[in-house]
XYZ file of C-alpha atoms in Angstrom:
648
model
C 24.715 -44.039 -23.650
C 25.932 -40.104 -23.845
C 27.432 -41.084 -27.256
C 24.198 -43.228 -28.036
C 21.885 -40.330 -27.356
C 24.222 -36.855 -28.809
C 24.556 -39.414 -32.309
C 20.123 -39.026 -32.171
C 20.910 -35.789 -31.735
C 22.971 -35.214 -34.400
C 21.290 -37.202 -35.960
C 18.078 -35.951 -35.748
C 19.606 -32.284 -36.700
C 21.235 -32.795 -40.373
C 18.326 -34.841 -42.017
C 17.004 -30.997 -40.514
C 19.387 -29.688 -42.636
C 18.702 -31.621 -45.448
C 15.055 -30.927 -45.698
C 15.968 -26.471 -45.300
C 19.320 -27.493 -47.594
C 17.967 -29.098 -50.227
C 17.230 -26.601 -53.077
C 13.818 -25.534 -53.703
C 11.580 -27.186 -56.893
C 11.055 -24.062 -58.483
C 7.746 -23.177 -61.254
C 8.413 -20.180 -63.220
C 6.174 -18.082 -65.708
C 6.054 -19.134 -69.594
C 8.297 -15.389 -69.945
C 10.365 -16.022 -66.716
C 9.609 -13.081 -64.459
C 7.022 -14.780 -62.152
C 8.787 -17.676 -60.235
C 7.282 -20.028 -57.478
C 9.207 -21.765 -54.616
C 8.589 -24.929 -52.789
C 10.745 -26.730 -50.301
C 9.889 -27.742 -47.178
C 10.521 -25.438 -44.493
C 13.001 -27.851 -40.389
C 9.689 -28.977 -39.885
C 8.644 -30.404 -42.439
C 5.836 -28.352 -43.070
C 5.876 -27.360 -47.260
C 5.367 -23.992 -48.056
C 6.061 -21.638 -51.067
C 7.808 -18.771 -51.883
C 6.568 -16.276 -54.490
C 9.454 -14.079 -56.893
C 8.944 -11.073 -59.463
C 11.718 -10.009 -61.378
C 13.784 -11.569 -58.490
C 11.684 -9.766 -55.672
C 10.134 -10.693 -53.559
C 6.305 -11.265 -53.215
C 4.965 -13.437 -51.181
C 7.427 -14.966 -47.850
C 7.306 -18.527 -46.975
C 4.470 -19.416 -47.066
C 2.812 -22.918 -45.942
C 0.967 -25.316 -48.082
C -1.034 -28.884 -47.024
C -4.186 -29.743 -45.182
C -5.549 -32.259 -42.119
C -7.775 -34.311 -43.403
C -9.671 -36.512 -41.412
C -6.732 -36.830 -38.202
C -4.306 -37.451 -40.883
C -2.099 -33.966 -40.705
C -0.575 -33.568 -44.109
C 1.103 -29.852 -43.033
C 3.948 -31.393 -41.619
C 6.843 -33.385 -41.254
C 6.060 -34.441 -44.554
C 8.641 -35.147 -47.662
C 8.650 -34.508 -50.765
C 8.413 -38.002 -52.981
C 8.526 -36.340 -56.230
C 9.076 -32.911 -57.677
C 7.479 -32.963 -61.073
C 8.662 -32.252 -64.611
C 7.764 -28.009 -65.950
C 5.054 -29.260 -68.108
C 3.058 -26.150 -70.702
C -0.187 -25.754 -70.274
C -2.512 -24.212 -73.261
C -6.070 -23.793 -73.477
C -8.585 -20.823 -75.176
C -12.337 -20.578 -74.847
C -15.005 -18.732 -75.283
C -17.250 -17.660 -72.038
C -21.026 -15.755 -72.530
C -20.486 -12.689 -70.578
C -17.093 -11.337 -68.912
C -14.042 -9.292 -69.141
C -13.472 -10.131 -72.929
C -15.199 -13.161 -74.606
C -12.275 -14.887 -76.650
C -9.448 -16.545 -73.903
C -5.795 -17.849 -74.496
C -4.281 -19.371 -71.280
C -1.114 -19.612 -71.471
C 0.984 -21.585 -68.203
C 4.022 -23.825 -66.776
C 2.960 -26.509 -64.998
C 4.493 -28.646 -61.561
C 3.124 -31.531 -60.093
C 4.643 -32.240 -56.492
C 3.414 -34.856 -54.898
C 4.322 -35.939 -51.501
C 4.784 -39.925 -49.836
C 1.656 -40.742 -48.937
C 0.499 -40.984 -44.929
C -1.322 -43.343 -43.732
C -3.290 -44.420 -47.251
C -3.782 -40.739 -48.251
C -1.539 -39.373 -50.822
C -0.765 -35.888 -51.407
C -0.100 -33.390 -54.513
C -0.270 -29.673 -55.270
C -0.054 -28.761 -58.368
C 0.969 -25.187 -59.208
C 0.465 -23.690 -62.704
C 2.281 -19.881 -64.088
C 1.545 -17.731 -65.946
C 2.716 -14.628 -66.991
C 0.070 -12.773 -64.926
C 0.028 -15.430 -61.844
C 0.066 -18.212 -59.815
C -3.211 -20.871 -59.475
C -2.165 -23.786 -57.016
C -4.552 -26.637 -56.034
C -4.496 -29.350 -53.666
C -5.667 -33.066 -54.979
C -5.706 -36.737 -52.482
C -4.756 -39.898 -53.560
C -6.183 -42.920 -52.756
C -9.226 -45.016 -53.351
C -12.194 -47.107 -50.765
C -15.585 -46.046 -50.276
C -14.293 -43.948 -46.958
C -15.788 -40.501 -46.794
C -13.693 -38.143 -45.839
C -13.527 -34.473 -44.044
C -10.647 -31.735 -44.342
C -11.052 -30.065 -41.215
C -8.034 -28.069 -42.012
C -6.481 -26.239 -44.431
C -2.858 -24.888 -44.046
C -2.452 -21.949 -47.425
C -1.308 -18.878 -45.875
C -0.181 -16.184 -48.332
C 2.580 -14.221 -46.616
C 3.804 -10.572 -46.895
C 6.629 -8.603 -45.684
C 5.697 -6.112 -43.058
C 5.948 -3.113 -45.285
C 2.861 -3.752 -47.797
C -0.675 -3.140 -46.870
C -3.874 -3.936 -48.261
C -8.125 -3.880 -49.431
C -9.830 -6.011 -47.890
C -13.551 -6.746 -47.478
C -14.498 -7.362 -43.395
C -16.542 -10.755 -43.262
C -19.451 -10.828 -41.532
C -20.512 -12.981 -38.516
C -22.810 -15.902 -39.883
C -26.679 -16.026 -39.545
C -26.194 -12.408 -38.031
C -27.833 -9.093 -39.606
C -30.636 -8.679 -41.186
C -33.222 -11.578 -40.219
C -30.336 -14.119 -39.967
C -28.744 -12.564 -44.052
C -25.312 -12.648 -42.954
C -22.460 -13.552 -44.701
C -23.389 -11.743 -48.511
C -20.559 -9.683 -49.105
C -21.915 -5.994 -48.540
C -19.718 -4.882 -46.695
C -17.138 -1.394 -47.900
C -13.536 -2.469 -48.488
C -10.906 -1.237 -45.648
C -8.788 0.464 -47.863
C -4.580 0.900 -47.544
C -4.055 -0.900 -44.208
C -1.664 -1.705 -43.147
C -1.247 -5.604 -42.904
C -2.139 -7.579 -39.722
C -4.661 -4.953 -38.769
C -7.651 -7.291 -36.985
C -10.440 -7.269 -39.435
C -13.966 -5.481 -37.687
C -16.005 -8.053 -37.180
C -13.804 -10.143 -35.628
C -13.953 -13.072 -38.610
C -11.268 -12.323 -40.515
C -11.339 -10.636 -44.332
C -13.286 -11.801 -47.585
C -11.933 -12.920 -51.553
C -10.665 -10.628 -53.382
C -8.498 -9.279 -51.603
C -6.571 -7.113 -52.553
C -2.300 -6.669 -51.833
C 0.425 -3.521 -52.518
C 4.044 -5.384 -51.813
C 7.187 -4.253 -52.711
C 5.556 -2.062 -55.698
C 3.931 -4.637 -57.241
C -0.042 -5.270 -56.737
C -1.073 -8.380 -55.856
C -5.348 -9.860 -55.672
C -5.519 -12.608 -53.591
C -8.616 -15.123 -54.079
C -10.059 -18.783 -54.891
C -11.995 -20.295 -58.669
C -13.084 -23.567 -60.064
C -15.136 -24.378 -56.361
C -16.029 -27.404 -57.036
C -19.158 -29.721 -55.291
C -17.199 -31.203 -52.254
C -15.162 -28.229 -51.272
C -16.399 -25.155 -48.991
C -15.820 -21.632 -49.914
C -13.373 -19.881 -48.217
C -11.592 -16.612 -46.405
C -8.656 -15.229 -45.067
C -8.471 -15.495 -41.060
C -8.727 -13.577 -38.949
C -5.329 -12.778 -37.219
C -2.957 -12.568 -39.045
C 0.769 -12.150 -37.495
C 3.671 -10.095 -39.040
C 1.185 -10.438 -42.678
C 0.685 -13.582 -42.664
C -3.022 -14.529 -44.334
C -3.683 -17.519 -43.225
C -7.204 -19.535 -45.648
C -10.077 -19.916 -42.864
C -13.492 -22.535 -43.011
C -17.223 -20.915 -43.192
C -18.585 -20.436 -39.380
C -20.218 -23.586 -37.710
C -23.889 -21.587 -39.201
C -23.212 -21.463 -42.626
C -24.710 -25.331 -43.820
C -28.574 -25.565 -44.830
C -28.626 -28.124 -42.106
C -27.432 -29.399 -39.028
C -26.767 -33.162 -41.144
C -25.553 -30.577 -44.245
C -21.508 -30.547 -44.889
C -19.180 -27.542 -43.425
C -16.044 -29.085 -44.387
C -14.936 -30.093 -47.536
C -16.490 -34.213 -47.453
C -15.505 -36.356 -49.582
C -14.129 -39.931 -51.307
C -10.729 -40.062 -52.226
C -9.843 -38.480 -55.552
C -9.947 -35.065 -54.619
C -9.119 -32.077 -55.285
C -9.770 -28.495 -53.678
C -10.926 -25.449 -55.623
C -7.499 -23.395 -56.958
C -6.394 -20.572 -55.128
C -5.081 -17.977 -57.299
C -2.753 -14.762 -56.843
C -2.523 -12.245 -60.094
C 0.229 -10.000 -59.542
C 1.835 -7.375 -61.504
C 3.847 -4.191 -61.757
C 1.246 -1.956 -62.582
C -2.876 -2.680 -61.436
C -3.159 -3.047 -65.596
C -3.156 -7.496 -64.974
C -5.679 -7.303 -61.698
C -7.765 -5.682 -64.670
C -7.398 -7.414 -67.193
C -6.151 -11.057 -65.750
C -8.483 -13.706 -67.155
C -6.814 -16.079 -64.485
C -10.902 -16.597 -61.944
C -12.100 -18.222 -65.554
C -8.583 -19.860 -66.878
C -8.088 -22.300 -63.753
C -11.861 -22.822 -64.042
C -13.535 -26.308 -65.460
C -15.535 -25.875 -69.343
C -18.961 -25.619 -69.051
C -21.492 -27.975 -67.928
C -24.057 -26.514 -69.640
C -25.053 -28.337 -73.182
C -27.342 -25.514 -75.155
C -26.010 -22.274 -74.498
C -28.298 -21.112 -77.188
C -31.063 -19.864 -74.625
C -28.615 -17.474 -72.602
C -28.940 -13.721 -73.532
C -25.959 -11.252 -71.386
C -28.127 -7.909 -71.375
C -29.960 -4.734 -70.223
C -31.728 -4.740 -67.055
C -34.644 -1.619 -66.262
C -35.432 -2.688 -62.389
C -37.922 -0.888 -60.078
C -37.471 -1.468 -56.848
C -34.236 -0.260 -56.668
C -35.909 3.410 -56.749
C -39.541 2.883 -55.919
C -38.749 -0.025 -53.437
C -41.702 -2.809 -53.170
C -44.765 -0.696 -53.492
C -43.370 -0.556 -57.226
C -44.178 -4.200 -57.198
C -47.646 -3.814 -58.827
C -49.578 -5.235 -62.449
C -48.961 -0.998 -63.679
C -45.532 -0.483 -62.279
C -43.968 -3.422 -64.055
C -45.884 -2.459 -67.892
C -44.688 0.752 -67.849
C -41.171 -0.995 -66.573
C -42.147 -3.631 -69.002
C -42.224 -0.750 -72.363
C -39.024 1.268 -70.348
C -36.926 -1.322 -70.923
C -38.798 -1.935 -74.633
C -38.002 2.212 -75.726
C -34.438 2.016 -74.431
C -33.153 -1.299 -76.115
C -32.718 -3.058 -73.285
C -33.483 -6.633 -73.305
C -34.785 -7.873 -69.826
C -37.440 -5.887 -67.509
C -36.865 -7.779 -62.979
C -39.267 -8.096 -61.282
C -38.270 -8.166 -57.619
C -40.026 -10.076 -54.476
C -44.290 -10.180 -54.020
C -44.472 -10.169 -57.480
C -46.325 -13.746 -55.886
C -48.431 -12.164 -53.670
C -49.576 -8.240 -55.410
C -49.210 -9.893 -59.003
C -48.823 -13.625 -59.097
C -49.045 -15.444 -61.584
C -51.610 -15.338 -63.834
C -50.856 -11.383 -63.717
C -47.040 -12.365 -64.220
C -48.393 -14.502 -66.765
C -50.110 -11.671 -69.349
C -46.619 -8.852 -67.956
C -44.445 -12.446 -70.397
C -46.271 -11.703 -72.565
C -46.994 -8.490 -73.042
C -43.080 -7.980 -72.548
C -42.117 -10.801 -75.117
C -44.258 -8.826 -77.897
C -42.359 -5.913 -76.963
C -38.795 -7.603 -77.387
C -38.114 -8.178 -73.926
C -37.534 -11.037 -71.712
C -38.789 -10.649 -67.889
C -36.619 -11.834 -65.018
C -38.332 -12.867 -61.938
C -36.983 -12.761 -58.180
C -37.170 -15.687 -54.807
C -35.696 -16.691 -51.590
C -33.680 -18.850 -51.573
C -34.951 -19.443 -48.098
C -34.285 -23.170 -46.439
C -34.058 -23.229 -43.048
C -30.521 -20.696 -42.716
C -31.843 -17.045 -42.528
C -35.603 -16.022 -41.205
C -36.164 -13.282 -44.021
C -39.888 -12.596 -44.888
C -39.793 -11.597 -48.325
C -41.841 -13.853 -50.801
C -41.407 -16.282 -53.303
C -40.494 -18.508 -50.159
C -39.734 -22.206 -49.575
C -40.177 -22.974 -53.976
C -36.612 -23.413 -54.879
C -34.811 -25.432 -51.932
C -36.469 -29.073 -51.952
C -35.269 -30.092 -55.667
C -38.564 -31.417 -56.576
C -40.633 -28.141 -55.777
C -37.806 -26.406 -57.831
C -38.213 -28.420 -60.577
C -41.774 -27.737 -61.277
C -42.038 -24.321 -60.265
C -39.113 -23.308 -63.218
C -41.369 -26.079 -65.072
C -44.386 -23.613 -64.823
C -42.360 -20.645 -64.996
C -40.864 -21.435 -68.019
C -44.260 -22.500 -69.882
C -45.202 -19.033 -68.571
C -42.555 -17.263 -70.935
C -39.893 -16.069 -67.478
C -35.856 -16.346 -69.327
C -34.472 -15.637 -66.133
C -34.133 -16.119 -62.222
C -32.843 -13.704 -59.375
C -32.627 -15.988 -56.756
C -31.662 -14.057 -52.974
C -30.334 -14.582 -49.412
C -28.146 -17.799 -48.955
C -26.427 -18.923 -45.903
C -22.625 -18.534 -46.060
C -19.660 -20.773 -47.799
C -19.890 -24.287 -46.576
C -20.008 -27.242 -48.867
C -23.160 -27.523 -48.857
C -24.158 -24.239 -50.104
C -21.248 -24.467 -52.577
C -22.900 -27.547 -53.986
C -26.609 -26.281 -54.086
C -25.963 -22.524 -55.634
C -24.176 -25.512 -58.700
C -27.739 -27.861 -58.292
C -29.027 -23.916 -59.070
C -27.986 -23.871 -61.377
C -28.511 -27.127 -63.214
C -31.508 -27.542 -62.904
C -32.019 -23.087 -64.203
C -30.382 -24.112 -67.457
C -32.213 -27.501 -68.193
C -35.196 -24.962 -67.861
C -33.938 -22.530 -70.035
C -33.137 -19.556 -67.591
C -30.153 -17.436 -66.920
C -29.333 -16.998 -63.439
C -28.907 -14.009 -60.904
C -27.383 -14.683 -57.467
C -28.010 -11.681 -54.739
C -26.663 -11.518 -50.609
C -24.533 -14.613 -52.048
C -21.215 -15.103 -51.843
C -18.221 -14.390 -54.965
C -18.485 -15.430 -57.973
C -15.217 -18.416 -57.756
C -14.928 -19.443 -61.367
C -18.423 -20.533 -62.385
C -19.752 -18.266 -65.029
C -17.188 -20.107 -67.955
C -18.780 -23.506 -65.633
C -22.416 -22.794 -65.566
C -22.571 -20.267 -68.802
C -26.232 -19.101 -67.139
C -25.009 -17.708 -64.478
C -25.378 -14.044 -65.574
C -24.018 -12.112 -62.725
C -23.297 -12.460 -58.207
C -24.454 -9.545 -55.821
C -22.112 -10.064 -52.914
C -21.084 -6.031 -53.144
C -22.045 -3.272 -50.969
C -24.322 -2.482 -53.738
C -26.599 0.736 -54.660
C -29.075 -0.293 -53.222
C -27.110 -0.155 -50.080
C -26.531 3.898 -50.892
C -30.433 4.001 -50.772
C -29.906 2.794 -47.209
C -28.588 5.306 -45.336
C -26.487 8.257 -45.052
C -23.078 6.959 -44.329
C -23.436 4.344 -47.649
C -24.598 7.316 -49.633
C -20.789 8.940 -48.339
C -18.878 6.008 -48.865
C -19.693 5.162 -52.293
C -17.618 7.541 -54.212
C -14.145 5.997 -52.786
C -15.018 2.589 -52.436
C -16.542 2.297 -56.394
C -13.103 3.506 -57.203
C -12.284 0.346 -55.466
C -14.185 -2.520 -57.152
C -12.762 -2.575 -60.665
C -9.205 -3.808 -58.685
C -11.143 -5.874 -56.152
C -14.527 -7.163 -56.332
C -15.039 -6.769 -59.838
C -11.579 -8.294 -60.674
C -12.651 -11.673 -60.497
C -16.225 -12.183 -61.571
C -19.148 -10.135 -62.478
C -20.795 -7.892 -60.485
C -24.568 -6.943 -60.163
C -23.967 -3.463 -58.409
C -27.706 -2.337 -59.877
C -25.737 0.904 -61.237
C -26.201 4.079 -63.041
C -28.701 6.498 -61.257
C -29.529 9.624 -61.855
C -32.543 10.711 -59.718
C -32.164 11.972 -56.521
C -33.111 9.321 -53.765
C -35.588 9.872 -50.972
C -34.509 10.699 -47.268
C -30.820 10.586 -48.926
C -28.343 13.256 -50.466
C -26.338 11.866 -53.137
C -22.896 12.234 -53.714
C -21.970 11.331 -56.632
C -22.340 13.032 -59.833
C -23.748 12.576 -62.946
C -20.361 11.844 -65.548
C -20.257 8.780 -62.541
C -23.283 7.394 -62.455
C -23.201 7.327 -66.395
C -19.156 5.855 -66.360
C -19.917 2.612 -64.211
C -22.583 1.608 -66.753
C -18.874 1.014 -68.191
C -16.907 0.502 -65.637
C -19.007 -1.963 -63.665
C -18.695 -6.084 -65.707
C -22.049 -7.656 -65.246
C -23.331 -10.475 -67.841
C -27.098 -8.304 -67.116
C -26.705 -4.789 -66.008
C -30.162 -3.798 -63.783
C -29.504 -0.320 -64.356
C -30.469 1.711 -60.775
C -31.671 4.477 -63.497
C -35.940 4.760 -63.588
C -37.717 6.877 -66.158
C -38.464 9.578 -64.725
C -34.633 10.036 -63.630
C -33.225 8.728 -67.514
C -36.428 10.543 -70.189
C -34.043 13.892 -67.732
C -30.949 14.122 -68.594
C -30.217 15.491 -72.756
C -30.839 12.640 -75.718
C -26.929 11.886 -75.732
C -27.139 10.281 -72.270
C -30.393 8.133 -73.739
C -28.686 7.659 -76.708
C -25.515 6.504 -74.316
C -27.140 4.326 -72.337
C -29.041 3.084 -75.459
C -25.734 1.402 -76.861
C -23.381 0.745 -74.656
C -23.171 -3.129 -74.736
C -22.433 -5.710 -72.059
C -20.748 -8.105 -73.891
C -17.217 -7.114 -74.351
C -13.972 -8.077 -76.111
C -11.131 -6.664 -74.761
C -10.357 -4.490 -71.042
C -7.559 -2.577 -70.784
C -6.608 -0.286 -67.797
C -5.754 2.715 -68.378
C -4.972 4.362 -65.097
C -5.973 4.434 -60.628
C -5.594 3.990 -57.677
C -7.841 1.919 -55.522
C -10.014 4.655 -53.209
C -9.258 7.594 -55.387
C -9.308 7.275 -58.778
C -10.480 3.929 -61.419
C -9.702 4.086 -65.324
C -10.941 1.346 -67.492
C -10.893 1.171 -71.522
C -13.663 -1.718 -72.593
C -14.044 -2.570 -76.469
C -16.939 -4.327 -78.358
C -16.529 -4.759 -81.642
C -14.433 -1.886 -82.899
C -15.704 0.729 -80.992
C -13.821 1.699 -77.527
C -15.962 2.687 -74.546
C -13.356 4.709 -71.869
C -15.159 5.174 -68.016
C -13.131 6.996 -65.147
C -14.203 7.314 -61.643
C -13.482 10.408 -58.955
C -13.216 9.033 -55.508
C -12.006 12.140 -54.241
C -14.224 15.541 -53.072
C -11.490 17.565 -54.248
C -11.247 18.421 -58.237
C -8.901 16.108 -60.573
C -6.181 17.212 -63.852
C -5.878 13.570 -65.305
C -4.960 12.839 -69.602
C -6.274 10.771 -71.745
C -4.220 9.152 -73.483
C -6.400 7.687 -76.437
C -2.539 6.442 -77.901
C -2.674 3.283 -75.713
C -5.683 2.081 -76.652
C -4.137 1.875 -80.992
C -5.171 3.885 -84.245
C -8.174 5.258 -83.047
C -10.901 8.366 -84.510
C -13.749 9.799 -83.777
C -13.879 10.307 -80.426
C -17.544 11.742 -78.419
C -16.491 12.850 -74.482
C -19.249 13.036 -71.872
C -18.221 14.685 -68.890
C -19.885 16.788 -66.060
C -20.460 20.270 -66.515
C -21.147 22.717 -64.208
C -23.349 20.897 -61.636
C -23.164 17.953 -60.504
C -26.527 17.539 -62.258
C -25.477 18.503 -65.533
C -23.220 17.323 -68.259
C -21.814 18.053 -71.568
C -20.823 16.015 -74.661
C -17.572 17.244 -76.798
C -16.165 16.096 -79.734
C -12.841 17.351 -79.011
C -9.594 17.022 -81.849
C -6.362 14.965 -81.299
C -5.199 11.510 -79.028
C -4.245 13.268 -75.528
C -7.364 14.668 -73.522
C -6.839 17.106 -70.972
C -9.680 16.618 -68.611
C -10.068 17.490 -64.867
C -12.172 15.376 -63.173
C -15.316 16.852 -61.075
C -15.068 16.035 -57.387
C -16.941 12.626 -57.066
C -17.238 12.778 -60.441
C -16.438 11.173 -63.799
C -16.240 10.734 -67.698
C -16.766 8.205 -70.484
C -15.358 9.223 -74.200
C -16.326 6.653 -77.357
C -13.629 6.645 -79.894
C -13.752 3.472 -82.944
C -10.996 1.760 -84.267
C -9.262 2.874 -87.697
C -9.725 0.352 -90.885
């Protein structure tokens, strides 16, 4: 018996050794700089590691799912290592970091032996800017399956630091409207730091690991999955993926976790990385691996600029005469839209909104109307409410306002990231497209690749934007540094409705940013529709060259380049529209910052025009510099813009 027992122990140890010592399954980027190794650890758990030029960026990180009661996270066996295949895709975006996108990657699918009728495969695609992977469940039959746990982790060295957005407690905050992704980022914190509210950290999450930059997020959110984030605890730098909190559904009988019949697949988990912040800024990986457009006719979709009274003038501005003035303001500025915010249904009314829509059409301006998303998930009283949650009521409403000449929707106050909400977002985008309406989601989740799949989605808030500066002084105090984080985090994976650019003073608030900083955000922050906070009084108090710049600034871009920056301190980017480059920079610190702008990185250029801060924080100066090297001094909390043309 003792010999038999000893033999059994030795046999198990032998199998364990074979599992651990088995060569890793690898897949590399086309340029061979990025490599992913996949293997089974001693528990039979699938793990992956990420390398950049042979330097380990992610230490062994776990993979796997639990489906109902079937554990696909341990004691797994590889059935097929797959083969490496090249993947190429070319597509056009209506708006985004750039219009024409090309994706090249190497793909490998590792299949595991089926367990209880469920086959798990994990697909990896590695491109020159990062890694994407997703789970694929194989099987058949009418039985509904529920993914109760995803064992994905991102395991960083303990020396790494992070820029992270605290995830809020569900149904907390004003009128139970959380989580809405509207917190300040915690900046340059040690990995392993516990989250502020005990609910983990939101995507996208930025890390600095072994002198490399890494952005982690998810994309291609399908209908049958839930949104996710990172867990509260991250011992020794290992961040595990977390599913939504229990209240994050549209109702008690609506699904929270991924629920579907087999076969099905998860969203992609994406890891963008590089030696500098350039890949973070320039990568289109979030849309590269997302589904192509599901919208047939896209001719109604028009990106653009918009006036918006509410951000500074609040509810009192939602009246007929004020909105007519803002329509005229948009027309004078050459902007495409005017947004009419909450309470328009009671303070203006449908009939008068129709009159405003006809007036706007004569002026070449389109109207966007605000709606409350409410079902039962929050108590926000703002109206119109209960007009979009029910499908039949929603379609009647969309038909009615489209007949009135309305061109867009701003839908606010969503209730979380459960599967039912992921489905609801996609219902809204699909129905809006059927009625020729563009969409802006506020109080919402992050964009998860949807701008490619549903191109009528122009923008999403999911950011502590300018309106928060008008609420409380502490938000205004943190705004300069906060703004320098956003191009490398939230705005790096999708459009962001920050509602930038304010030249006015704010009632009861001391604005910390200079007018140069404000002007720069018109370029720095990307959104398919840019709702400017600048009201007529503030705009027309500026020099003519500033007003002219705001008339010309594009929202559709052909290219983006990282120039220089460090999140929390400095952000300088360049965006190209046609043959004109727009360079913008902001200083997140309360000290002067010498900065040399080298325009030669943009190729051969000519006719530079520079707008910088003047002597005071509300003064601006225009210069026409010579040469390709410009020596600037960024003022405390200041900024600049520079336009330059490519030589023919």
